[in-house]
Tab-separated table of C-alpha atoms in Angstrom:
chain	number	residue	atom	x	y	z
A	1	UNK	CA	0.000	0.000	0.000
A	2	UNK	CA	2.714	2.436	0.941
A	3	UNK	CA	4.543	1.637	-2.322
A	4	UNK	CA	1.437	2.200	-4.404
A	5	UNK	CA	0.892	5.604	-2.881
A	6	UNK	CA	4.426	6.604	-3.612
A	7	UNK	CA	4.280	5.335	-7.230
A	8	UNK	CA	1.643	7.875	-8.340
A	9	UNK	CA	1.991	10.926	-6.168
A	10	UNK	CA	0.374	13.243	-8.718
A	11	UNK	CA	-2.883	11.314	-9.115
A	12	UNK	CA	-3.430	10.692	-5.422
A	13	UNK	CA	-4.305	14.159	-4.064
A	14	UNK	CA	-6.914	14.762	-6.761
A	15	UNK	CA	-8.476	11.344	-6.177
A	16	UNK	CA	-8.470	11.853	-2.425
A	17	UNK	CA	-10.260	15.193	-2.678
A	18	UNK	CA	-12.701	13.738	-5.139
A	19	UNK	CA	-13.384	10.814	-2.831
A	20	UNK	CA	-13.845	13.129	0.122
A	21	UNK	CA	-16.209	15.294	-1.888
A	22	UNK	CA	-18.236	12.256	-2.931
A	23	UNK	CA	-18.278	10.967	0.615
A	24	UNK	CA	-19.525	14.329	1.801
A	25	UNK	CA	-22.160	14.366	-0.952
A	26	UNK	CA	-23.257	10.906	0.067
A	27	UNK	CA	-23.517	12.027	3.686
A	28	UNK	CA	-25.810	14.895	2.812
A	29	UNK	CA	-27.805	12.605	0.553
A	30	UNK	CA	-28.255	10.175	3.409
A	31	UNK	CA	-29.311	12.939	5.763
A	32	UNK	CA	-31.891	14.359	3.376
A	33	UNK	CA	-33.081	10.853	2.608
A	34	UNK	CA	-33.668	10.226	6.292
A	35	UNK	CA	-35.371	13.574	6.668
A	36	UNK	CA	-37.675	12.880	3.752
A	37	UNK	CA	-38.400	9.383	5.067
A	38	UNK	CA	-39.279	10.668	8.525
A	39	UNK	CA	-41.659	13.262	7.192
A	40	UNK	CA	-43.123	10.862	4.665
A	41	UNK	CA	-43.725	8.306	7.396
A	42	UNK	CA	-45.210	10.937	9.638
A	43	UNK	CA	-47.502	12.197	6.876
A	44	UNK	CA	-48.530	8.668	6.074
A	45	UNK	CA	-49.420	7.729	9.633
A	46	UNK	CA	-51.149	11.033	10.403
A	47	UNK	CA	-52.969	10.759	7.086
A	48	UNK	CA	-54.099	7.258	7.931
A	49	UNK	CA	-55.371	8.468	11.306
A	50	UNK	CA	-57.220	11.410	9.729
A	51	UNK	CA	-58.656	9.148	7.043
A	52	UNK	CA	-59.777	6.687	9.694
A	53	UNK	CA	-61.355	9.509	11.666
A	54	UNK	CA	-63.120	10.894	8.626
A	55	UNK	CA	-64.309	7.370	7.900
A	56	UNK	CA	-66.605	7.656	10.897
A	57	UNK	CA	-68.457	10.420	9.070
A	58	UNK	CA	-68.993	8.388	5.947
A	59	UNK	CA	-72.702	8.002	6.186
A	60	UNK	CA	-73.280	8.138	2.472
A	61	UNK	CA	-73.938	4.491	1.819
A	62	UNK	CA	-73.619	2.331	4.894
A	63	UNK	CA	-74.434	-1.318	4.276
A	64	UNK	CA	-75.666	-3.857	6.805
A	65	UNK	CA	-76.430	-2.468	10.234
A	66	UNK	CA	-76.733	1.298	9.946
A	67	UNK	CA	-78.106	1.190	6.449
A	68	UNK	CA	-81.252	-0.137	4.857
A	69	UNK	CA	-81.621	-3.873	5.465
A	70	UNK	CA	-83.918	-5.832	3.174
A	71	UNK	CA	-85.921	-8.630	4.757
A	72	UNK	CA	-87.082	-11.229	2.218
A	73	UNK	CA	-90.708	-12.250	2.197
A	74	UNK	CA	-89.963	-15.708	3.632
A	75	UNK	CA	-88.416	-14.194	6.762
A	76	UNK	CA	-91.522	-12.209	7.630
A	77	UNK	CA	-93.387	-14.074	10.384
A	78	UNK	CA	-97.078	-14.802	10.041
A	79	UNK	CA	-99.421	-12.641	12.131
A	80	UNK	CA	-99.261	-13.828	15.725
A	81	UNK	CA	-96.230	-16.065	15.063
A	82	UNK	CA	-93.050	-15.730	17.054
A	83	UNK	CA	-90.884	-12.738	16.152
A	84	UNK	CA	-88.008	-13.550	13.812
A	85	UNK	CA	-84.453	-12.602	14.502
A	86	UNK	CA	-82.895	-10.490	11.720
A	87	UNK	CA	-79.182	-10.633	12.580
A	88	UNK	CA	-78.016	-8.402	9.741
A	89	UNK	CA	-80.070	-5.516	11.059
A	90	UNK	CA	-79.819	-6.353	14.769
A	91	UNK	CA	-83.565	-6.320	15.256
A	92	UNK	CA	-86.530	-8.514	16.012
A	93	UNK	CA	-89.292	-8.520	13.429
A	94	UNK	CA	-92.657	-8.794	15.165
A	95	UNK	CA	-95.887	-9.384	13.248
A	96	UNK	CA	-98.615	-8.339	15.655
A	97	UNK	CA	-102.046	-9.855	15.310
A	98	UNK	CA	-104.641	-7.257	16.238
A	99	UNK	CA	-104.043	-5.796	19.681
A	100	UNK	CA	-101.404	-8.401	20.438
A	101	UNK	CA	-98.457	-6.959	22.313
A	102	UNK	CA	-100.445	-3.863	23.181
A	103	UNK	CA	-100.503	-4.906	26.814
A	104	UNK	CA	-101.104	-1.432	28.221
A	105	UNK	CA	-103.970	-0.744	25.841
A	106	UNK	CA	-103.043	2.229	23.656
A	107	UNK	CA	-105.173	1.010	20.743
A	108	UNK	CA	-102.807	-1.011	18.568
A	109	UNK	CA	-104.373	-2.670	15.534
A	110	UNK	CA	-101.529	-5.001	14.583
A	111	UNK	CA	-98.903	-5.056	11.843
A	112	UNK	CA	-95.156	-5.290	11.483
A	113	UNK	CA	-92.737	-3.804	13.977
A	114	UNK	CA	-88.920	-3.816	13.788
A	115	UNK	CA	-87.622	-3.775	17.371
A	116	UNK	CA	-83.939	-2.899	17.888
A	117	UNK	CA	-82.625	-5.771	19.992
A	118	UNK	CA	-80.376	-3.579	22.146
A	119	UNK	CA	-81.910	-3.165	25.596
A	120	UNK	CA	-82.613	0.541	26.263
A	121	UNK	CA	-81.410	-0.013	29.834
A	122	UNK	CA	-77.703	-0.854	29.534
A	123	UNK	CA	-77.407	-2.307	26.044
A	124	UNK	CA	-77.546	-6.092	26.366
A	125	UNK	CA	-78.959	-8.101	23.471
A	126	UNK	CA	-82.538	-8.931	24.361
A	127	UNK	CA	-83.633	-12.481	23.467
A	128	UNK	CA	-87.160	-13.639	22.696
A	129	UNK	CA	-88.430	-16.077	25.299
A	130	UNK	CA	-91.391	-17.960	23.770
A	131	UNK	CA	-92.273	-19.885	26.927
A	132	UNK	CA	-92.106	-17.056	29.450
A	133	UNK	CA	-95.402	-16.744	31.274
A	134	UNK	CA	-96.718	-13.226	31.764
A	135	UNK	CA	-98.140	-14.181	35.161
A	136	UNK	CA	-94.667	-13.566	36.615
A	137	UNK	CA	-94.725	-9.961	35.437
A	138	UNK	CA	-98.332	-9.145	36.169
A	139	UNK	CA	-99.855	-10.106	32.829
A	140	UNK	CA	-101.412	-13.545	33.338
A	141	UNK	CA	-102.501	-15.302	30.189
A	142	UNK	CA	-99.888	-13.779	27.885
A	143	UNK	CA	-97.083	-16.183	26.946
A	144	UNK	CA	-93.930	-15.184	25.095
A	145	UNK	CA	-91.998	-12.081	26.079
A	146	UNK	CA	-88.699	-10.385	25.391
A	147	UNK	CA	-86.658	-10.688	28.565
A	148	UNK	CA	-83.223	-9.128	29.013
A	149	UNK	CA	-80.530	-11.542	30.269
A	150	UNK	CA	-78.691	-8.831	32.227
A	151	UNK	CA	-81.269	-7.125	34.432
A	152	UNK	CA	-84.549	-8.819	33.643
A	153	UNK	CA	-86.370	-5.998	31.853
A	154	UNK	CA	-89.396	-7.566	30.208
A	155	UNK	CA	-91.088	-6.398	27.024
A	156	UNK	CA	-94.203	-7.494	25.173
A	157	UNK	CA	-94.272	-8.511	21.489
A	158	UNK	CA	-94.636	-4.831	20.700
A	159	UNK	CA	-91.623	-3.980	22.861
A	160	UNK	CA	-93.722	-2.477	25.664
A	161	UNK	CA	-91.798	-2.570	28.923
A	162	UNK	CA	-93.866	-4.074	31.689
A	163	UNK	CA	-91.200	-4.996	34.227
A	164	UNK	CA	-87.637	-4.262	35.223
A	165	UNK	CA	-85.307	-1.280	35.336
A	166	UNK	CA	-85.347	-0.268	31.647
A	167	UNK	CA	-86.259	3.413	31.307
A	168	UNK	CA	-88.464	2.982	28.226
A	169	UNK	CA	-89.927	0.408	25.832
A	170	UNK	CA	-87.738	-1.159	23.130
A	171	UNK	CA	-86.612	1.164	20.331
A	172	UNK	CA	-88.130	0.774	16.883
A	173	UNK	CA	-86.672	1.079	13.390
A	174	UNK	CA	-88.270	2.717	10.354
A	175	UNK	CA	-89.915	-0.012	8.266
A	176	UNK	CA	-91.591	0.018	4.862
A	177	UNK	CA	-93.194	-2.706	2.763
A	178	UNK	CA	-91.958	-3.197	-0.806
A	179	UNK	CA	-94.133	-4.205	-3.730
A	180	UNK	CA	-92.937	-7.825	-3.736
A	181	UNK	CA	-93.780	-8.403	-0.090
A	182	UNK	CA	-90.242	-7.914	1.146
A	183	UNK	CA	-89.412	-5.237	3.711
A	184	UNK	CA	-86.931	-2.396	3.847
A	185	UNK	CA	-85.846	-1.621	7.375
A	186	UNK	CA	-83.760	1.503	7.881
A	187	UNK	CA	-81.498	0.411	10.728
A	188	UNK	CA	-79.925	3.863	10.833
A	189	UNK	CA	-83.245	5.435	11.738
A	190	UNK	CA	-83.941	4.288	15.273
A	191	UNK	CA	-86.710	5.914	17.286
A	192	UNK	CA	-86.675	5.693	21.078
A	193	UNK	CA	-89.301	3.320	22.375
A	194	UNK	CA	-92.511	4.766	23.748
A	195	UNK	CA	-95.949	3.833	24.946
A	196	UNK	CA	-97.101	4.314	21.338
A	197	UNK	CA	-94.968	1.403	20.066
A	198	UNK	CA	-98.039	-0.663	18.983
A	199	UNK	CA	-99.292	2.316	16.967
A	200	UNK	CA	-96.026	2.389	15.000
A	201	UNK	CA	-96.725	-1.042	13.518
A	202	UNK	CA	-96.975	-1.114	9.719
A	203	UNK	CA	-99.915	-3.071	8.178
A	204	UNK	CA	-98.791	-6.043	6.081
A	205	UNK	CA	-100.786	-8.246	3.781
A	206	UNK	CA	-97.933	-9.861	1.836
B	1	UNK	CA	-49.199	4.350	78.639
B	2	UNK	CA	-45.937	6.275	78.476
B	3	UNK	CA	-44.265	4.002	81.037
B	4	UNK	CA	-45.194	0.949	79.031
B	5	UNK	CA	-43.332	2.333	76.045
B	6	UNK	CA	-40.218	3.022	78.103
B	7	UNK	CA	-40.338	-0.366	79.818
B	8	UNK	CA	-40.132	-2.240	76.496
B	9	UNK	CA	-37.454	-0.593	74.388
B	10	UNK	CA	-37.632	-1.459	70.723
B	11	UNK	CA	-34.569	-3.389	69.505
B	12	UNK	CA	-32.669	-1.307	66.975
B	13	UNK	CA	-31.791	-3.161	63.803
B	14	UNK	CA	-28.111	-4.155	63.608
B	15	UNK	CA	-26.250	-2.684	60.676
B	16	UNK	CA	-25.210	-5.273	58.084
B	17	UNK	CA	-22.030	-5.676	56.154
B	18	UNK	CA	-22.100	-4.801	52.471
B	19	UNK	CA	-21.381	-8.389	51.378
B	20	UNK	CA	-24.466	-9.577	53.274
B	21	UNK	CA	-26.705	-7.496	51.058
B	22	UNK	CA	-28.140	-8.334	47.650
B	23	UNK	CA	-28.213	-5.534	45.130
B	24	UNK	CA	-31.626	-4.815	43.768
B	25	UNK	CA	-30.513	-2.339	41.148
B	26	UNK	CA	-29.309	-3.244	38.609
B	27	UNK	CA	-29.146	-7.009	39.247
B	28	UNK	CA	-32.776	-7.862	40.034
B	29	UNK	CA	-34.520	-5.023	38.194
B	30	UNK	CA	-32.533	-5.742	35.042
B	31	UNK	CA	-33.581	-9.412	35.033
B	32	UNK	CA	-37.179	-8.363	35.582
B	33	UNK	CA	-36.924	-5.854	32.754
B	34	UNK	CA	-35.577	-8.512	30.363
B	35	UNK	CA	-38.333	-10.928	31.407
B	36	UNK	CA	-40.975	-8.252	30.872
B	37	UNK	CA	-39.586	-7.431	27.429
B	38	UNK	CA	-39.395	-11.099	26.383
B	39	UNK	CA	-42.994	-11.720	27.442
B	40	UNK	CA	-44.255	-8.507	25.831
B	41	UNK	CA	-42.549	-9.225	22.531
B	42	UNK	CA	-43.613	-12.887	22.555
B	43	UNK	CA	-47.242	-12.000	23.247
B	44	UNK	CA	-47.123	-9.223	20.652
B	45	UNK	CA	-45.725	-11.585	18.019
B	46	UNK	CA	-48.208	-14.335	18.957
B	47	UNK	CA	-51.161	-12.003	18.792
B	48	UNK	CA	-50.021	-10.699	15.419
B	49	UNK	CA	-49.474	-14.171	13.971
B	50	UNK	CA	-52.376	-16.152	15.372
B	51	UNK	CA	-56.042	-15.427	15.912
B	52	UNK	CA	-57.307	-16.261	19.358
B	53	UNK	CA	-59.908	-19.057	19.055
B	54	UNK	CA	-62.628	-16.992	20.733
B	55	UNK	CA	-65.301	-17.803	18.133
B	56	UNK	CA	-68.703	-17.316	19.722
B	57	UNK	CA	-67.170	-15.899	22.873
B	58	UNK	CA	-66.211	-12.842	20.827
B	59	UNK	CA	-69.448	-12.677	18.885
B	60	UNK	CA	-71.172	-9.514	20.047
B	61	UNK	CA	-74.491	-10.821	18.752
B	62	UNK	CA	-74.404	-13.697	21.204
B	63	UNK	CA	-75.342	-12.891	24.793
B	64	UNK	CA	-75.314	-15.615	27.436
B	65	UNK	CA	-78.520	-15.868	29.420
B	66	UNK	CA	-78.231	-14.929	32.246
B	67	UNK	CA	-75.377	-12.496	31.698
B	68	UNK	CA	-73.566	-11.889	34.951
B	69	UNK	CA	-70.698	-9.787	36.218
B	70	UNK	CA	-67.907	-11.380	38.321
B	71	UNK	CA	-69.395	-12.602	41.615
B	72	UNK	CA	-67.968	-9.750	43.691
B	73	UNK	CA	-69.889	-7.246	41.556
B	74	UNK	CA	-73.161	-9.153	41.538
B	75	UNK	CA	-74.369	-7.115	44.518
B	76	UNK	CA	-74.330	-4.050	42.286
B	77	UNK	CA	-75.938	-5.953	39.426
B	78	UNK	CA	-78.658	-7.098	41.806
B	79	UNK	CA	-79.191	-3.455	42.826
B	80	UNK	CA	-79.446	-2.536	39.124
B	81	UNK	CA	-82.456	-4.807	38.754
B	82	UNK	CA	-84.521	-2.649	41.041
B	83	UNK	CA	-83.809	1.014	40.344
B	84	UNK	CA	-82.450	3.664	38.006
B	85	UNK	CA	-79.119	2.603	36.530
B	86	UNK	CA	-77.208	5.742	37.529
B	87	UNK	CA	-78.474	5.460	41.059
B	88	UNK	CA	-77.681	1.780	41.542
B	89	UNK	CA	-74.345	1.853	39.751
B	90	UNK	CA	-72.851	5.169	40.831
B	91	UNK	CA	-74.786	7.281	43.309
B	92	UNK	CA	-75.718	4.709	45.957
B	93	UNK	CA	-72.239	3.074	46.187
B	94	UNK	CA	-70.513	6.487	46.248
B	95	UNK	CA	-72.742	7.932	48.955
B	96	UNK	CA	-72.452	4.793	51.068
B	97	UNK	CA	-68.636	4.756	50.778
B	98	UNK	CA	-68.569	8.419	51.852
B	99	UNK	CA	-70.887	7.659	54.783
B	100	UNK	CA	-68.675	4.760	55.891
B	101	UNK	CA	-65.631	7.010	55.629
B	102	UNK	CA	-67.415	9.522	57.847
B	103	UNK	CA	-68.132	7.002	60.613
B	104	UNK	CA	-65.074	8.006	62.728
B	105	UNK	CA	-66.050	11.681	62.462
B	106	UNK	CA	-69.555	10.916	63.646
B	107	UNK	CA	-68.506	8.654	66.524
B	108	UNK	CA	-65.662	10.566	68.196
B	109	UNK	CA	-65.699	8.791	71.529
B	110	UNK	CA	-62.235	7.413	72.339
B	111	UNK	CA	-63.439	5.034	74.992
B	112	UNK	CA	-63.528	1.386	74.039
B	113	UNK	CA	-61.940	1.934	70.636
B	114	UNK	CA	-60.908	-1.265	68.887
B	115	UNK	CA	-62.863	-3.452	71.293
B	116	UNK	CA	-65.236	-5.958	69.712
B	117	UNK	CA	-68.811	-5.379	70.891
B	118	UNK	CA	-67.528	-2.562	73.115
B	119	UNK	CA	-70.883	-1.096	74.179
B	120	UNK	CA	-73.453	-2.593	76.472
B	121	UNK	CA	-76.023	-3.700	73.923
B	122	UNK	CA	-73.556	-4.289	71.085
B	123	UNK	CA	-74.163	-8.023	70.601
B	124	UNK	CA	-77.919	-7.561	70.537
B	125	UNK	CA	-77.590	-4.625	68.117
B	126	UNK	CA	-75.326	-6.662	65.809
B	127	UNK	CA	-77.666	-9.646	65.757
B	128	UNK	CA	-80.870	-7.642	65.353
B	129	UNK	CA	-79.298	-5.234	62.850
B	130	UNK	CA	-78.090	-8.161	60.725
B	131	UNK	CA	-81.474	-9.851	60.910
B	132	UNK	CA	-83.250	-6.670	59.843
B	133	UNK	CA	-80.813	-6.294	56.927
B	134	UNK	CA	-81.148	-9.950	55.945
B	135	UNK	CA	-84.927	-10.204	56.150
B	136	UNK	CA	-85.532	-6.707	54.816
B	137	UNK	CA	-83.341	-7.187	51.742
B	138	UNK	CA	-84.819	-10.605	50.973
B	139	UNK	CA	-88.304	-9.216	51.468
B	140	UNK	CA	-87.698	-6.332	49.078
B	141	UNK	CA	-86.142	-8.630	46.452
B	142	UNK	CA	-89.034	-11.075	46.695
B	143	UNK	CA	-91.540	-8.252	46.446
B	144	UNK	CA	-89.938	-6.604	43.416
B	145	UNK	CA	-89.621	-9.931	41.628
B	146	UNK	CA	-93.374	-10.399	42.046
B	147	UNK	CA	-92.829	-13.601	44.026
B	148	UNK	CA	-94.712	-12.480	47.141
B	149	UNK	CA	-97.887	-11.866	45.138
B	150	UNK	CA	-97.282	-15.076	43.191
B	151	UNK	CA	-96.910	-17.259	46.304
B	152	UNK	CA	-99.774	-15.570	48.154
B	153	UNK	CA	-101.943	-16.601	45.226
B	154	UNK	CA	-100.338	-19.984	44.619
B	155	UNK	CA	-100.138	-21.195	48.228
B	156	UNK	CA	-102.971	-19.396	49.997
B	157	UNK	CA	-105.283	-18.499	47.139
B	158	UNK	CA	-105.013	-14.834	48.101
B	159	UNK	CA	-105.277	-12.478	45.189
B	160	UNK	CA	-105.944	-8.787	45.033
B	161	UNK	CA	-107.374	-9.165	41.553
B	162	UNK	CA	-107.020	-6.189	39.269
B	163	UNK	CA	-107.576	-3.704	42.104
B	164	UNK	CA	-104.321	-4.428	43.913
B	165	UNK	CA	-102.325	-5.594	40.911
B	166	UNK	CA	-100.257	-2.413	41.187
B	167	UNK	CA	-98.707	-3.725	44.427
B	168	UNK	CA	-97.110	-6.790	42.827
B	169	UNK	CA	-93.751	-5.168	42.111
B	170	UNK	CA	-92.299	-1.687	41.912
B	171	UNK	CA	-92.811	-1.297	38.139
B	172	UNK	CA	-96.482	-2.216	38.350
B	173	UNK	CA	-97.079	0.958	40.380
B	174	UNK	CA	-96.333	2.763	37.126
B	175	UNK	CA	-98.123	0.338	34.813
B	176	UNK	CA	-101.224	-0.689	36.723
B	177	UNK	CA	-102.400	2.588	38.254
B	178	UNK	CA	-104.552	5.046	36.282
B	179	UNK	CA	-102.040	7.900	36.363
B	180	UNK	CA	-103.493	11.061	34.818
B	181	UNK	CA	-101.909	12.023	31.519
B	182	UNK	CA	-100.409	15.279	32.847
B	183	UNK	CA	-98.459	13.448	35.558
B	184	UNK	CA	-96.491	11.577	32.882
B	185	UNK	CA	-95.028	14.798	31.539
B	186	UNK	CA	-94.650	17.569	34.109
B	187	UNK	CA	-92.744	20.549	32.742
B	188	UNK	CA	-90.524	21.887	35.487
B	189	UNK	CA	-88.185	24.110	33.477
B	190	UNK	CA	-89.630	27.567	32.696
B	191	UNK	CA	-87.812	27.574	29.347
B	192	UNK	CA	-86.925	25.123	26.605
B	193	UNK	CA	-83.364	23.804	26.882
B	194	UNK	CA	-82.662	22.199	23.538
B	195	UNK	CA	-79.458	20.470	24.607
B	196	UNK	CA	-81.409	18.448	27.140
B	197	UNK	CA	-83.234	15.329	26.160
B	198	UNK	CA	-87.033	15.609	26.231
B	199	UNK	CA	-87.080	13.177	29.118
B	200	UNK	CA	-85.017	15.539	31.255
B	201	UNK	CA	-87.158	18.587	30.551
B	202	UNK	CA	-90.407	16.935	31.435
B	203	UNK	CA	-90.680	14.851	34.546
B	204	UNK	CA	-92.445	11.534	34.080
B	205	UNK	CA	-93.685	11.349	37.659
B	206	UNK	CA	-94.742	7.651	37.779
B	207	UNK	CA	-91.402	6.646	36.217
B	208	UNK	CA	-89.502	8.880	38.644
B	209	UNK	CA	-91.418	7.437	41.575
B	210	UNK	CA	-90.644	3.865	40.508
B	211	UNK	CA	-87.023	4.306	39.447
B	212	UNK	CA	-85.795	6.900	41.950
B	213	UNK	CA	-88.400	7.942	44.499
B	214	UNK	CA	-89.320	4.620	46.063
B	215	UNK	CA	-85.761	3.174	45.987
B	216	UNK	CA	-84.396	6.301	47.689
B	217	UNK	CA	-87.154	6.249	50.281
B	218	UNK	CA	-86.458	2.584	50.998
B	219	UNK	CA	-82.656	2.917	51.105
B	220	UNK	CA	-82.753	5.914	53.462
B	221	UNK	CA	-86.026	5.321	55.255
B	222	UNK	CA	-85.766	1.709	56.372
B	223	UNK	CA	-82.334	1.995	58.077
B	224	UNK	CA	-83.444	5.295	59.651
B	225	UNK	CA	-86.623	3.639	60.872
B	226	UNK	CA	-84.599	0.757	62.342
B	227	UNK	CA	-82.291	3.107	64.243
B	228	UNK	CA	-85.258	5.163	65.457
B	229	UNK	CA	-87.094	2.078	66.700
B	230	UNK	CA	-83.975	0.806	68.474
B	231	UNK	CA	-83.505	4.214	70.063
B	232	UNK	CA	-87.126	4.261	71.254
B	233	UNK	CA	-86.639	0.766	72.677
B	234	UNK	CA	-83.595	1.998	74.535
B	235	UNK	CA	-81.183	-0.333	72.698
B	236	UNK	CA	-79.372	2.466	70.926
B	237	UNK	CA	-77.902	4.864	73.464
B	238	UNK	CA	-74.685	6.276	71.987
B	239	UNK	CA	-73.695	7.127	68.438
B	240	UNK	CA	-71.551	4.004	68.372
B	241	UNK	CA	-74.619	1.888	69.050
B	242	UNK	CA	-76.344	3.404	66.031
B	243	UNK	CA	-73.296	2.766	63.837
B	244	UNK	CA	-72.971	-0.842	65.010
B	245	UNK	CA	-76.602	-1.531	64.098
B	246	UNK	CA	-76.287	0.314	60.786
B	247	UNK	CA	-73.070	-1.431	59.740
B	248	UNK	CA	-74.379	-4.878	60.738
B	249	UNK	CA	-77.455	-4.254	58.653
B	250	UNK	CA	-75.302	-3.176	55.709
B	251	UNK	CA	-73.102	-6.282	55.875
B	252	UNK	CA	-76.183	-8.514	55.904
B	253	UNK	CA	-77.821	-6.628	53.009
B	254	UNK	CA	-74.564	-6.698	51.021
B	255	UNK	CA	-74.249	-10.428	51.596
B	256	UNK	CA	-77.841	-11.076	50.574
B	257	UNK	CA	-77.403	-9.009	47.399
B	258	UNK	CA	-74.215	-10.891	46.457
B	259	UNK	CA	-75.758	-14.266	47.248
B	260	UNK	CA	-78.971	-13.545	45.351
B	261	UNK	CA	-77.117	-12.319	42.302
B	262	UNK	CA	-74.769	-15.302	42.382
B	263	UNK	CA	-76.975	-18.244	43.217
B	264	UNK	CA	-80.612	-17.258	42.828
B	265	UNK	CA	-80.801	-15.509	39.467
B	266	UNK	CA	-81.567	-17.692	36.471
B	267	UNK	CA	-82.397	-16.937	32.857
B	268	UNK	CA	-83.745	-13.457	32.314
B	269	UNK	CA	-82.622	-12.734	35.915
B	270	UNK	CA	-85.626	-14.714	37.091
B	271	UNK	CA	-85.536	-15.658	40.792
B	272	UNK	CA	-84.880	-19.413	40.894
B	273	UNK	CA	-83.399	-21.900	43.345
B	274	UNK	CA	-79.666	-22.525	42.934
B	275	UNK	CA	-80.207	-26.090	41.739
B	276	UNK	CA	-82.542	-24.872	38.987
B	277	UNK	CA	-80.033	-22.352	37.695
B	278	UNK	CA	-78.778	-23.046	34.203
B	279	UNK	CA	-76.970	-20.828	31.759
B	280	UNK	CA	-77.740	-20.663	28.051
B	281	UNK	CA	-74.913	-19.615	25.758
B	282	UNK	CA	-77.437	-17.528	23.875
B	283	UNK	CA	-76.530	-18.872	20.443
B	284	UNK	CA	-79.567	-18.283	18.196
B	285	UNK	CA	-81.584	-21.421	17.707
B	286	UNK	CA	-79.902	-23.177	20.625
B	287	UNK	CA	-81.509	-21.366	23.519
C-alpha cells in the first residue's frame, strides 16, 4: 500500500479530494433521505389516522347495520307467530295480530314492527323467550316475552316494557313494505321506544 | 401508657455488612426488565401471527342468558335490577362509601376503641341489625320480583285481583295505576333547553317514583326507621350503638345481594333456586 501511494503521487491528491467530496455528498444525501423518510412516514401515519377519523363520518352508503336492510318475504313471520331474529339488522321482526303486544292498551291494531334488539337499559342483546309466562310480570294469560338476560327488563311482542329497570320500551326502526312483499328496514333510523310502540306497527298483507 | 413504652425498648436493627446485602438495582430489576420485554414481545408476536380461538365468545351478537358480572360485583348488578341505573351503579355506592368514611367523624368517643362489641347492647344490636338487613333485603327482592304476590296466590289463594295488581312489584305501580296524563309529563323548566333530552325537561312522575323515588325512600327510610325504633326501645344509646346496628345491617344486606345475584338468578334474571339455575350460551336457535 505504501509503495502504491508513492508510485503515483500526482494522481493521489486529486483522487483523495474527489473521494472526500463524494463521501460528503453521500452524507448529505443520506441525511436528506432520512429527513424525507421521517416526514413521509409521519404524513402517512397522520394521514391514515385522519382518514380513519373521517371514515366515521362516511354516512353516504352504509351497508348492513346502519343502512337499509332488506328482509325477504320468507323471513316475515305470520301474524301472531313468534318474532323472527334479523341478525343483519340487529332487530326482532314482530308481526302483531290485532291488539297483540299492546298490553297497556293504547289502541294497537296489529302489523309489522322492527324492534332494535339492544336493551334501552344498559345495552344487552334482548332475546325472545317464547315460553315465558306473563303471570310472573303481572300479565297472566300472555305467553312469550322479550326478557333481558342482564337485568330482567321484560317487554311485550310490541316492545312495551312491563317490568324491570329499563327506562323505556324497546326502540323501533323505520320499516316500509316493498311491492314484492319484502321489507326495507332503515337500521340507521332508530326511534326511542314509547308507549305508542303498537301504533307504530306497519300493516302487512304480503 | 408512656411508662409501658419506656419499659419495652424497641430493639434497633443491627447494621449489616455490604457483602451480606443483595443488590436490587441493577441485578434484580434488570432481570425483571428482560423478562418483561421477552414476554411482551412474545405476546405481541403471537397475537399478530395467530387469531385467538374466541369464536362465539367474541361474537357480540351472542349474549349468554343470564349475563352476569364477576361474583364480587353481583351485589351491584342485583341493585341494578330494582332502580335507576345511575343510582344503583354510581350514586348509591358512592354515597355509602362516603358515609362509611365519615363514621369516625360521627362517633368521636375514644373510649372502648378497637374493642369488639364494646358497648353494652352491642351483641344484641349486631344480631338484630343483621337480621333486619337480611330479612328486609330478601323481602324487598321477593316483592320486586313479584314472588310475594305469586306465592300468596299460589299457596294461599289470596289475590288482590285487578284492584291491587299495582302492588305486585315496583314497576307495576307505574303500569297498573290510572295515572293522569299530565303526571307523565310535568314541565318543570320555565324555558326550553334544547341540549337536554325531552325526558329531562319533562318529569315523568310515575317513572320517577318507581325508578328513583321509592328506591331512595327505601334505602334511606328503612335503616333510619330501624335506628329510630332501636332508640325508642332503649337499645341504641350512643352514636356508636347506632353505627354498630347500621353497619351490621349493611353487611347482611350486602351479603344477601351478592348471594342472590350469584346463586338465585336464572335466565332473564328470574328468581330461581340454585339447583334450577342453568346458563344458556345464547346462540340463536340453541336457547
